[in-house]
Tab-separated table of C-alpha atoms in Angstrom:
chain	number	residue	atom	x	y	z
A	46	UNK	CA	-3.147	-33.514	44.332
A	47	UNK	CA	-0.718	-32.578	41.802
A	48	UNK	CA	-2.385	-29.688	39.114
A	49	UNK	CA	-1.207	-27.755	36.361
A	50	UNK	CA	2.175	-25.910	36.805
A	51	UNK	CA	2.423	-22.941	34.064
A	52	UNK	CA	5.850	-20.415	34.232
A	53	UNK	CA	6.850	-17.901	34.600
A	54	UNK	CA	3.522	-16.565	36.428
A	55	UNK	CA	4.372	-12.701	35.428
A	56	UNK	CA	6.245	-11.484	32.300
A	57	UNK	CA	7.043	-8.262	31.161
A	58	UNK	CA	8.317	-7.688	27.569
A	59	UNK	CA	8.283	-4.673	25.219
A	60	UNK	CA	6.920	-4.538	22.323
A	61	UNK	CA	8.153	-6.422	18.965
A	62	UNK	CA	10.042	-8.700	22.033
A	63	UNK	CA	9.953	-12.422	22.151
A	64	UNK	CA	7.822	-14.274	25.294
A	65	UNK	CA	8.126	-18.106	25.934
A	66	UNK	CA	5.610	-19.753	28.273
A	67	UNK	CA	6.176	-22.839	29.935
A	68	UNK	CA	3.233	-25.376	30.948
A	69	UNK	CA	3.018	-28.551	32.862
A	70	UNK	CA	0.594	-30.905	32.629
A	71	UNK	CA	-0.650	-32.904	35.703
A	72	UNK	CA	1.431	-36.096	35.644
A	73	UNK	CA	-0.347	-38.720	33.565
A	74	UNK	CA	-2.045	-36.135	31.558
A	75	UNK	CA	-1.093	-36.421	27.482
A	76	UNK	CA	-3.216	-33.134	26.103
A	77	UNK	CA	-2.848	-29.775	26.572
A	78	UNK	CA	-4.127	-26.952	25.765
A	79	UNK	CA	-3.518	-22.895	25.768
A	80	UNK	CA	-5.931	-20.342	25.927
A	81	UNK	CA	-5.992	-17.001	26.414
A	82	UNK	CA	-8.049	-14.711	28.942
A	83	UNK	CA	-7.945	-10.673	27.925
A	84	UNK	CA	-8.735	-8.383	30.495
A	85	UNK	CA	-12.849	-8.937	31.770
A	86	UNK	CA	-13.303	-11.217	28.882
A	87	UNK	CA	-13.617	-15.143	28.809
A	88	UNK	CA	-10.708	-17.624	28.175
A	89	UNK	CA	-10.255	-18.036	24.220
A	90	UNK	CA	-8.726	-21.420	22.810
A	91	UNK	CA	-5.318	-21.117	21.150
A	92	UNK	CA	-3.834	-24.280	20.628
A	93	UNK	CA	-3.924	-28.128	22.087
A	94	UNK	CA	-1.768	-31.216	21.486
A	95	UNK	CA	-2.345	-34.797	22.081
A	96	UNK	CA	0.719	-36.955	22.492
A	97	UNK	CA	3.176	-34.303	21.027
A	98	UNK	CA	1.319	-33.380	18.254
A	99	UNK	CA	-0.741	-30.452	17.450
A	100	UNK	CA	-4.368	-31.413	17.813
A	101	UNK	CA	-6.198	-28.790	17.198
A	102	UNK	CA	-5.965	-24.862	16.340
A	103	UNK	CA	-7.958	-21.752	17.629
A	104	UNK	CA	-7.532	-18.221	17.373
A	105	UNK	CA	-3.409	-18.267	17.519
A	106	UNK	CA	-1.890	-15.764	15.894
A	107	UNK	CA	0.479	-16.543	13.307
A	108	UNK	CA	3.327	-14.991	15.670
A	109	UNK	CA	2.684	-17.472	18.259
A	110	UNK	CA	3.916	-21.466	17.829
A	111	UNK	CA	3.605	-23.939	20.501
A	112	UNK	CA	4.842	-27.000	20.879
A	113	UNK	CA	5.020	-29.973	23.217
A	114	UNK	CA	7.717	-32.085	24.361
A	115	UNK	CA	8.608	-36.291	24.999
A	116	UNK	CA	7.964	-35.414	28.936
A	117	UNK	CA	4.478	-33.782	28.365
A	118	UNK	CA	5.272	-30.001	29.036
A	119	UNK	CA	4.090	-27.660	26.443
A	120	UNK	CA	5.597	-24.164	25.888
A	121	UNK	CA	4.510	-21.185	24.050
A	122	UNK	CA	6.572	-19.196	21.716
A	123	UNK	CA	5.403	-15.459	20.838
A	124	UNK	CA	7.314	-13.581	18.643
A	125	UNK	CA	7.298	-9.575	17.761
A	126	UNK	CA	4.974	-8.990	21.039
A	127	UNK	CA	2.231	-6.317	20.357
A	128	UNK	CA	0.194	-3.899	23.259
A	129	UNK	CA	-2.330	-5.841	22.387
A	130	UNK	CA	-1.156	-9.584	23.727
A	131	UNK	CA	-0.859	-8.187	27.118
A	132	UNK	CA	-3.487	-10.910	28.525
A	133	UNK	CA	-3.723	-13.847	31.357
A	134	UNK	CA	-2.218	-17.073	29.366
A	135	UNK	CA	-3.357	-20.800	30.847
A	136	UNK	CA	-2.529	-24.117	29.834
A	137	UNK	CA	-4.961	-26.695	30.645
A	138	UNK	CA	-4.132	-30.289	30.641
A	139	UNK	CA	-6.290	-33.599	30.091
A	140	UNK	CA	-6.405	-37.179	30.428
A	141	UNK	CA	-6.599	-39.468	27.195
A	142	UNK	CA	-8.202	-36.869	23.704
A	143	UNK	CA	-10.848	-38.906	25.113
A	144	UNK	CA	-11.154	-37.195	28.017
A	145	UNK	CA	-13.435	-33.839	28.548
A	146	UNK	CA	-12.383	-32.448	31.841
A	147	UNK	CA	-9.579	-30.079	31.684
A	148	UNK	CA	-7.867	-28.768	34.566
A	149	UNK	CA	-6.277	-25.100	34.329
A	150	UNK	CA	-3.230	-24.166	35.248
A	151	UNK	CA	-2.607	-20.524	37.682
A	152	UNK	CA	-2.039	-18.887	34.633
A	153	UNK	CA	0.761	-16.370	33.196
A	154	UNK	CA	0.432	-12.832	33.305
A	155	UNK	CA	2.254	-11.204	30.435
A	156	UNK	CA	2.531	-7.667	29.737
A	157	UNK	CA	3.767	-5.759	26.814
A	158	UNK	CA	5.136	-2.132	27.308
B	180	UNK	CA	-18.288	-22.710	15.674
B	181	UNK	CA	-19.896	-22.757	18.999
B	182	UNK	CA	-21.621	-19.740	20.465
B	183	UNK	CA	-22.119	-19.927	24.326
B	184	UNK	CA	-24.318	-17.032	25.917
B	185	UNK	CA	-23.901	-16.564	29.525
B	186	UNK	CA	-26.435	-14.302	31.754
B	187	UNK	CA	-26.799	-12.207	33.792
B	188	UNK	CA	-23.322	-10.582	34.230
B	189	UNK	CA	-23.336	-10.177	37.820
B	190	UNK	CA	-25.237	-11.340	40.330
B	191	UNK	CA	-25.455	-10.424	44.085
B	192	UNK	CA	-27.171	-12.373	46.416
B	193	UNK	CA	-27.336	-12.701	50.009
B	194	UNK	CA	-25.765	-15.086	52.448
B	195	UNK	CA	-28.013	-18.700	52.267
B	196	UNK	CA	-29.485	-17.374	48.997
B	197	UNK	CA	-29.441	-19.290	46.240
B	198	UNK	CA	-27.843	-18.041	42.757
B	199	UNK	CA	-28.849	-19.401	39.338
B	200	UNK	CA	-26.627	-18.940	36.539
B	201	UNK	CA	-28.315	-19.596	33.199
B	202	UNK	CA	-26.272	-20.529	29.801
B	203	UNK	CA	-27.549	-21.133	25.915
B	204	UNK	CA	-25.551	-22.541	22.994
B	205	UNK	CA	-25.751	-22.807	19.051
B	206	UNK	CA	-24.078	-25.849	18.478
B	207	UNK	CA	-26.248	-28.868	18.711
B	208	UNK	CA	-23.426	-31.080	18.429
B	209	UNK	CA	-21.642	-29.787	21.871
B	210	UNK	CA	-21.993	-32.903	24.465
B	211	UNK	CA	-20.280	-31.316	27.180
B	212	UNK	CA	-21.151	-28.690	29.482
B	213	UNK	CA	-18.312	-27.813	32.119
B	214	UNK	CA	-18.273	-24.909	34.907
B	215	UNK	CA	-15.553	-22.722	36.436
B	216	UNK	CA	-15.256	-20.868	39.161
B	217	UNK	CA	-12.644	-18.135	38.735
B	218	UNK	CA	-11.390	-16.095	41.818
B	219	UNK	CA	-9.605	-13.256	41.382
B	220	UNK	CA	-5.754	-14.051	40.082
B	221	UNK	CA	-6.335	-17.618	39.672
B	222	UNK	CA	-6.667	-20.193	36.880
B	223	UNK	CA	-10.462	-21.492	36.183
B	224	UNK	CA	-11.205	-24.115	38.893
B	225	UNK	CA	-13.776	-27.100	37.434
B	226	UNK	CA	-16.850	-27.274	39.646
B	227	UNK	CA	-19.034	-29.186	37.732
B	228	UNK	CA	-20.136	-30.837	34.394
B	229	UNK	CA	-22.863	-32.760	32.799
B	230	UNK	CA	-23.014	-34.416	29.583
B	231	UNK	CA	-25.665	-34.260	26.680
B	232	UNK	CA	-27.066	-38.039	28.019
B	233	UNK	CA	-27.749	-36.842	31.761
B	234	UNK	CA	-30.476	-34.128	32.234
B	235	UNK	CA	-29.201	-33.063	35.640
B	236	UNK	CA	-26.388	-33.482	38.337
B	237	UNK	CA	-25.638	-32.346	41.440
B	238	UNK	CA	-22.322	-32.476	44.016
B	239	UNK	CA	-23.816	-30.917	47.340
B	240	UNK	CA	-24.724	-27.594	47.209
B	241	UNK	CA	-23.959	-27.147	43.347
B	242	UNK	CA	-26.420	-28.891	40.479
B	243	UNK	CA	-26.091	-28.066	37.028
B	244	UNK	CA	-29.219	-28.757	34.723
B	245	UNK	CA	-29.631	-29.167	31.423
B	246	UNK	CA	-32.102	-28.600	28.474
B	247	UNK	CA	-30.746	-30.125	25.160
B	248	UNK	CA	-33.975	-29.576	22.921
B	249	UNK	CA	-33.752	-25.752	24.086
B	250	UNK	CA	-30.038	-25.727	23.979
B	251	UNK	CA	-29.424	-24.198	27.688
B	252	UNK	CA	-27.415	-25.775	30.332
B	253	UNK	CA	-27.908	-23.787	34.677
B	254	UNK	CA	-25.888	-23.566	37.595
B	255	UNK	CA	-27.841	-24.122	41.043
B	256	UNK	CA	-26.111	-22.837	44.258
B	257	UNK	CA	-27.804	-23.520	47.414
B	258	UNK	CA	-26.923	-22.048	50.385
B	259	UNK	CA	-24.473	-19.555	49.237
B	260	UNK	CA	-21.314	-18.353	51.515
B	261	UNK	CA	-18.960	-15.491	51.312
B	262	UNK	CA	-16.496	-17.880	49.695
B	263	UNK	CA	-18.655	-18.222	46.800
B	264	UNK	CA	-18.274	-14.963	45.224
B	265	UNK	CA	-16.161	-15.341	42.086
B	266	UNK	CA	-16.728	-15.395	38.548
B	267	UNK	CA	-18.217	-18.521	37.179
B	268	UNK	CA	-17.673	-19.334	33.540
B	269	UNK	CA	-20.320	-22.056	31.339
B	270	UNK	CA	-18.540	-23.578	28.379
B	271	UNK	CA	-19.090	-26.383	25.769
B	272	UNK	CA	-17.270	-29.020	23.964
B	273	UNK	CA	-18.005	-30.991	21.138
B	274	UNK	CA	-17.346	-34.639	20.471
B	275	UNK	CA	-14.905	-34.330	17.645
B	276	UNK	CA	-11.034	-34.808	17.815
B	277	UNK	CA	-10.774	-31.591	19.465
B	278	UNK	CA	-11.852	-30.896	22.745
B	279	UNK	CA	-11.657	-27.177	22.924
B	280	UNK	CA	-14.185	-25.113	25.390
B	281	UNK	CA	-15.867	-22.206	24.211
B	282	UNK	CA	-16.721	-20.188	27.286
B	283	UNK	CA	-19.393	-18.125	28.146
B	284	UNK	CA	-18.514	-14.219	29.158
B	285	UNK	CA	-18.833	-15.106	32.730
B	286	UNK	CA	-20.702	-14.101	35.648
B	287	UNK	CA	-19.633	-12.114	38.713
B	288	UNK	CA	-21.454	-13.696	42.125
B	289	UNK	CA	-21.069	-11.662	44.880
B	290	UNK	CA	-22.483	-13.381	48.167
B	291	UNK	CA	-23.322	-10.533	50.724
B	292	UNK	CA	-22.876	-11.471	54.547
């Protein structure tokens, strides 16, 4: 079965750099979401949308923005990259706002130096 | 917002053991209880979930129970294998417009041959 498709799956940047991520939900899925995973700590919602628009906000830093497009894909913009954003990045994707079950994504691995 | 509490941090258990991974959270509103299994490298895999109307549920050698007047949702895994070790992850959703998952900090099973 088709899952989550999230790119590029490592990125290095340096600091007070730019990072875009790139997320694809499973086909048929209209709600995604991005969270991010520090080192040893649990995933932590950023951001979802529902049908192109924003649906709900977590802990996103003002220098992130995220968006998603007509075809479903989601990407996520970071601007003036800090040490400390160096963290696993996954977009999940759902079925419906209806819908609980969300299905990650391999994840992007993004590194500031 | 939601508080999930996830315990015990690791967990080692031998081959055909069974592991029981025990979860509590604040928010009486959260209806949905969802858990991951996270190898190392890899995007949170959904195992198994139960919902605030269904006391228990189980898919073959996984079950997941919960307790809504205490507020604590457990992972049951029977006959464990090598292939289980991972780090599993509780979360919780509410029913409102968003659909975010707070997580619990995870547990690290390690099934011994």
């Amino acid at each position: 079965a088709a899952g989550v498709i999230q790119s590029p799956r490592h990125l290095i940047k340096e600091k007070r750099e730019t990072a875009t991520l790139k997320c694809y939900p499973i086909p048929r899925h209209d709600t995604v979401y991005w969270y991010q995973q520090g080192p040893g700590q649990d995933p932590q919602f950023l951001i979802s949308f529902y049908e192109k628009m924003q649906s709900d906000k977590g802990s996103i830093p003002d220098r992130f923005s995220a968006q998603q497009f007509s075809d479903y894909h989601s990407e996520l913009n970071m601007s003036s990259l800090e040490l400390g954003d160096s963290a696993l990045y996954f977009c999940a994707s759902s079925q419906g706002r209806g819908t609980y079950e969300q299905y990650f994504g391999p994840g992007t691995r993004l590194t500031v130096t | 917002g939601e508080n999930v509490e996830q315990h015990p941090s690791t967990l080692s258990v031998q081959e055909g053991d069974s592991a029981v991974i025990k979860c509590t959270y604040s928010d009486s509103a959260s209806n949905y209880f969802p858990w991951y299994k996270q190898e190392l490298g890899k995007g949170p895999q959904l195992i198994i979930d139960i919902r605030s109307n269904v006391g228990e549920k189980k898919d073959q050698r996984i079950a997941v129970t919960l307790n809504k007047t205490a507020k604590h949702f457990s992972l049951h895994i029977t006959e464990t294998q090598p292939e289980d070790s991972a780090v599993y992850f509780c979360a919780a959703s509410t029913s409102g417009s968003a659909r975010q998952l707070t997580f619990g900090s995870g547990t690290q099973l390690t099934v011994l041959p």
